[in-house]
Coordinates of C-alpha atoms in Angstrom, one line a residue:
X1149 CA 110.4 96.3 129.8
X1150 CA 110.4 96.5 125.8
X1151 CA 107.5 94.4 125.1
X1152 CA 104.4 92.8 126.5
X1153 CA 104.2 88.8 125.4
X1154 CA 102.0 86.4 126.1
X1155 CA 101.0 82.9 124.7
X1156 CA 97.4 81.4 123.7
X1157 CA 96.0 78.4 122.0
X1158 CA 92.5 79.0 120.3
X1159 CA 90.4 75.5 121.7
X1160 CA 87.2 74.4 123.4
X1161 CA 88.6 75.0 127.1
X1162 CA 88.1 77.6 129.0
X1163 CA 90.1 79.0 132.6
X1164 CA 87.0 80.8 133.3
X1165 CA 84.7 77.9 134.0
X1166 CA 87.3 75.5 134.2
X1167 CA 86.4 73.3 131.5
X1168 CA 89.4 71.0 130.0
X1169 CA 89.9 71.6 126.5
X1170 CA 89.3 68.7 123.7
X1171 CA 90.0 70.3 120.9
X1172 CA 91.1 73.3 118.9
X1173 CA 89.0 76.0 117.4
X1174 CA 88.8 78.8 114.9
X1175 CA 90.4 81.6 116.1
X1176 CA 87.4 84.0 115.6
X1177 CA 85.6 82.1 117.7
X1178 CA 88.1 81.6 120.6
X1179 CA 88.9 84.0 123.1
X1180 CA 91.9 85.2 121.4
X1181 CA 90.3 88.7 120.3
X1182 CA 89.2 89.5 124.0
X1183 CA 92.8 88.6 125.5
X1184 CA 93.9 90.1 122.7
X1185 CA 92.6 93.6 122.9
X1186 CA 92.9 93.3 127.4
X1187 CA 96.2 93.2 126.5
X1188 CA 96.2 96.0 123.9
X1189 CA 94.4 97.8 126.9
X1190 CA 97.1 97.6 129.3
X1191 CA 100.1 98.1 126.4
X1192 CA 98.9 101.1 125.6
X1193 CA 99.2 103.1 128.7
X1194 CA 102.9 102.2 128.9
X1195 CA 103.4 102.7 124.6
X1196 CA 104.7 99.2 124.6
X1197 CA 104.1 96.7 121.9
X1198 CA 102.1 93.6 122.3
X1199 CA 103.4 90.2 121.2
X1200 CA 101.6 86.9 120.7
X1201 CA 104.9 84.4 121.5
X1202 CA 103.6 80.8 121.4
X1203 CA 100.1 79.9 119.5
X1204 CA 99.2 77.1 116.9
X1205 CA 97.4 73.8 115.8
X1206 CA 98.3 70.2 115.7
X1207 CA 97.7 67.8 113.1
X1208 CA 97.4 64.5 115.4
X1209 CA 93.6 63.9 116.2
X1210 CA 94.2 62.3 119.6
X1211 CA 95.6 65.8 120.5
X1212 CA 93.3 68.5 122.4
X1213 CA 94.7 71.2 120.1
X1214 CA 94.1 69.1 117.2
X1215 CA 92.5 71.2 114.0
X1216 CA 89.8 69.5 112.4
X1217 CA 88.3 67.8 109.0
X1218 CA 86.0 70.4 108.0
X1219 CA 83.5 68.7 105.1
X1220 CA 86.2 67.8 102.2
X1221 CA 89.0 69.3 103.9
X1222 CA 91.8 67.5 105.2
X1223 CA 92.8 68.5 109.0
X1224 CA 96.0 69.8 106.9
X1225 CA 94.0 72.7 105.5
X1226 CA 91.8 73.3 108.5
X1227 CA 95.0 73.9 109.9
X1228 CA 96.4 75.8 107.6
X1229 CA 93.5 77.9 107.3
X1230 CA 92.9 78.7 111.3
X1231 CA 97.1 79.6 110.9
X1232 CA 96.2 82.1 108.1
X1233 CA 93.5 83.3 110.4
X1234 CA 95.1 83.8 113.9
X1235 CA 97.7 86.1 111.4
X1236 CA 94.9 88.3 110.1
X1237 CA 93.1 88.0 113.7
X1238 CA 96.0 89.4 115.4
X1239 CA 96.9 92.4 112.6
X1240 CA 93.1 93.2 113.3
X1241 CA 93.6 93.6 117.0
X1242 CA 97.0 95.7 116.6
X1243 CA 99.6 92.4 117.8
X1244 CA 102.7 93.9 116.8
X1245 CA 104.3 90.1 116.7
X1246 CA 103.0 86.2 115.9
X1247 CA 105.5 83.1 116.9
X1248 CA 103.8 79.7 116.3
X1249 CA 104.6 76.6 117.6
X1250 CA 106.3 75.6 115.5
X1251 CA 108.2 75.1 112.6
X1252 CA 108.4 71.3 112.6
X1253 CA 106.9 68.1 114.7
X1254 CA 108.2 67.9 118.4
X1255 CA 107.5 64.5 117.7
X1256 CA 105.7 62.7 114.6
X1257 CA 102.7 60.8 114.7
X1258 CA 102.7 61.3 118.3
X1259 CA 99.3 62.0 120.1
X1260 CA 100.2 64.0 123.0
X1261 CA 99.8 67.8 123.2
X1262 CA 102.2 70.0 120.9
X1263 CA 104.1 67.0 119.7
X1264 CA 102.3 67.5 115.7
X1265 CA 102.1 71.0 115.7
X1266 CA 104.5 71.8 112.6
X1267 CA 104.0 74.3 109.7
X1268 CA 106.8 71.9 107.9
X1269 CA 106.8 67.7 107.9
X1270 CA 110.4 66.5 107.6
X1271 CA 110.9 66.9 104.3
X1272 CA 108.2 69.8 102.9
X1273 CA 106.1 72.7 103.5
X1274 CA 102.4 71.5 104.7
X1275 CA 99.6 74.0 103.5
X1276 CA 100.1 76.0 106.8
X1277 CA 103.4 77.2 105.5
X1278 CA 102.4 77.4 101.9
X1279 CA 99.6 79.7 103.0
X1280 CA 102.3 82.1 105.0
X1281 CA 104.7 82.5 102.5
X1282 CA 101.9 82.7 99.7
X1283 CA 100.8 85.5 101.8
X1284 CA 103.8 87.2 102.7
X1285 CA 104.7 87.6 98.8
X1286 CA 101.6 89.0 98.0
X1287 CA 101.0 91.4 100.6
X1288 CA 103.9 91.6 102.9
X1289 CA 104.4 95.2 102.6
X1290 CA 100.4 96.1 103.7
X1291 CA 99.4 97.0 106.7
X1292 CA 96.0 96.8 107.6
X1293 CA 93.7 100.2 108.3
X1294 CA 90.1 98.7 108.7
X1295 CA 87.3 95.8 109.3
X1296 CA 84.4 96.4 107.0
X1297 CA 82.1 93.7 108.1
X1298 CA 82.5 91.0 110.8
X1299 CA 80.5 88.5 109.1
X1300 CA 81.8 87.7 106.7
X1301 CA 85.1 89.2 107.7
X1302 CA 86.4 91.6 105.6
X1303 CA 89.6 93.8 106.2
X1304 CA 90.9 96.6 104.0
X1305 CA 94.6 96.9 104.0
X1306 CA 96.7 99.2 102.0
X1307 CA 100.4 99.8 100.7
X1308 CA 101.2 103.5 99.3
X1309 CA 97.6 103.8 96.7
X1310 CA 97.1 100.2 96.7
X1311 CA 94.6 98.2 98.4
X1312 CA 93.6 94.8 99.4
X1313 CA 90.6 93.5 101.0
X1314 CA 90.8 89.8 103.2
X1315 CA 87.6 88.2 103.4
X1316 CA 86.4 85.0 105.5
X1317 CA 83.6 82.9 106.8
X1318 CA 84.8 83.4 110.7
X1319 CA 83.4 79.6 111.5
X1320 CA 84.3 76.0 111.7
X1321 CA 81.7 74.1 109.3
X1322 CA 82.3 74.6 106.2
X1323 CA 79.4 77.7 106.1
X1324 CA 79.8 79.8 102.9
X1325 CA 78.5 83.6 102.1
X1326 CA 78.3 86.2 99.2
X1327 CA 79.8 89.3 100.0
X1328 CA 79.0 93.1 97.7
X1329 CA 82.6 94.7 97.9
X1330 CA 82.5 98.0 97.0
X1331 CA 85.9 98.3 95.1
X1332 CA 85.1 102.4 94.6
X1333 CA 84.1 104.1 91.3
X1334 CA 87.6 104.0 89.4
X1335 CA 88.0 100.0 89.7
X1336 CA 88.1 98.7 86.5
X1337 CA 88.2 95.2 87.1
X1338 CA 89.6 93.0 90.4
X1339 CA 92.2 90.2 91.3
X1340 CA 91.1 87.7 92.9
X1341 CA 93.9 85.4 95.3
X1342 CA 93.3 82.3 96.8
X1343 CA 95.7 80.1 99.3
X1344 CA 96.3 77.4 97.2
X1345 CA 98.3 74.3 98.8
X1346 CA 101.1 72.9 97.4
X1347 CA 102.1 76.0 95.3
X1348 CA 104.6 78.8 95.9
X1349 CA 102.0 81.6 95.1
X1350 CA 98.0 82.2 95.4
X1351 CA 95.3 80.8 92.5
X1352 CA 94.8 84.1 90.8
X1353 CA 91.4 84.9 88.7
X1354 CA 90.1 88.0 87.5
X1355 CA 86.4 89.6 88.5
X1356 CA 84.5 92.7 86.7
X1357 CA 83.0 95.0 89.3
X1358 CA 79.8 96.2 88.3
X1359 CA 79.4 99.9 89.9
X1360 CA 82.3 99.8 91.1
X1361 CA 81.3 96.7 93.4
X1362 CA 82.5 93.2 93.1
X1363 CA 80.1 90.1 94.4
X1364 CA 82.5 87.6 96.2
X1365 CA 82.3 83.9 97.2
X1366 CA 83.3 83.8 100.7
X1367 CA 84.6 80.5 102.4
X1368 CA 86.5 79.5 105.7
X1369 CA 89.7 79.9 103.5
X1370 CA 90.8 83.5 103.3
X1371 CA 90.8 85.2 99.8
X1372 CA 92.3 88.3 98.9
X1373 CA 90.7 91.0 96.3
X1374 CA 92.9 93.7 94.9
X1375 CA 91.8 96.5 93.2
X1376 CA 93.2 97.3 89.5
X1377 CA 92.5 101.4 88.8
X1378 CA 93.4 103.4 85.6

């Protein structure tokens, strides 16, 4: 064999206990870190890599993988932010490969299972694929080399001397945190990138670091600091 695959959809239900599902949940607080890394397990005795073929969210709310309004969000950006988050979930637990289901609706407006899963509506990108491709401009070329906290989530990832930290709220209700990021003594000041919807690139602001550490509004939407050095 060349590769270990397997498929998983972050919800409510459960094959240990039996329970049905009834709706989707945050990755982080599914099991698809545990299956993730029991795979991992095995993988690694036989150096294959581990593949995550089939996963996603639906936008339909009669569906059982449905993603959820989450206070002023639309179940659009839920969406599009548990999509952002099962990519960085998986990079974190070393999934070499992420195929979601899938690129557009099986069938629109439809209220059975899988049937309003797309990243794309018939004629545009919803935020799900905005937030991919906003993301894979801006750090396509990083790979990631550390978590620094778990709540909030913060990952440090690095291309050549550059690095970029990922930090998120791992939760479903809208919670919100402040996070002291230590940026290291040389950082003179930060960019700050947020998903934005609709747009072909991240919101970008700027932040001072003060002793070389930046305070950072965290939400349940990803948000991506880079350090700028002399």
């Amino acid at each position: 064999f060349d590769v270990i695959h397997y498929h998983y959809y972050a919800n409510d239900g459960s094959v240990l206990t039996h329970k049905q599902a009834t709706t989707g949940m945050a990755p982080e607080l599914s099991y698809a870190g545990t299956i993730a890394d029991s795979y991992i397990k095995v993988a690694n005795q036989y150096n294959l890599p581990v593949w995550v073929t089939e996963t996603g969210y639906e936008i339909n709310q009669q569906s059982y993988q449905k993603a959820i309004p989450i206070g002023n969000k639309s179940a659009l950006i839920t969406q599009a932010d548990w999509i952002l988050r099962s990519c960085l979930l998986y990079e974190r637990h070393g999934v070499k490969n992420l195929f979601f289901y899938q690129l557009f609706d099986a069938n629109p407006g439809d209220g059975s299972q899988y049937s309003t899963s797309g990243l794309n509506d018939e004629t545009k990108r919803r935020p799900a694929a905005d937030y991919i491709l906003q993301t894979t401009k801006l750090m396509g070329n990083y790979g990631y080399i550390k978590t620094l906290s778990n709540d909030p989530v913060v990952d440090q990832y690095q291309y050549g001397k550059k690095l970029m930290y990922v930090l998120t709220i791992p939760d479903q209700k809208g919670r919100t945190a402040t996070y002291s990021l230590d940026l290291g003594a040389n950082a003179t000041s930060a960019n700050i990138y947020t998903p934005a919807a609709g747009a072909d690139v991240m919101t970008k602001t700027t932040g001072k670091p003060v002793a070389g550490k930046l305070t950072v509004t965290v939400t349940e939407t990803p948000v991506f600091v880079e350090a700028v050095t002399p």
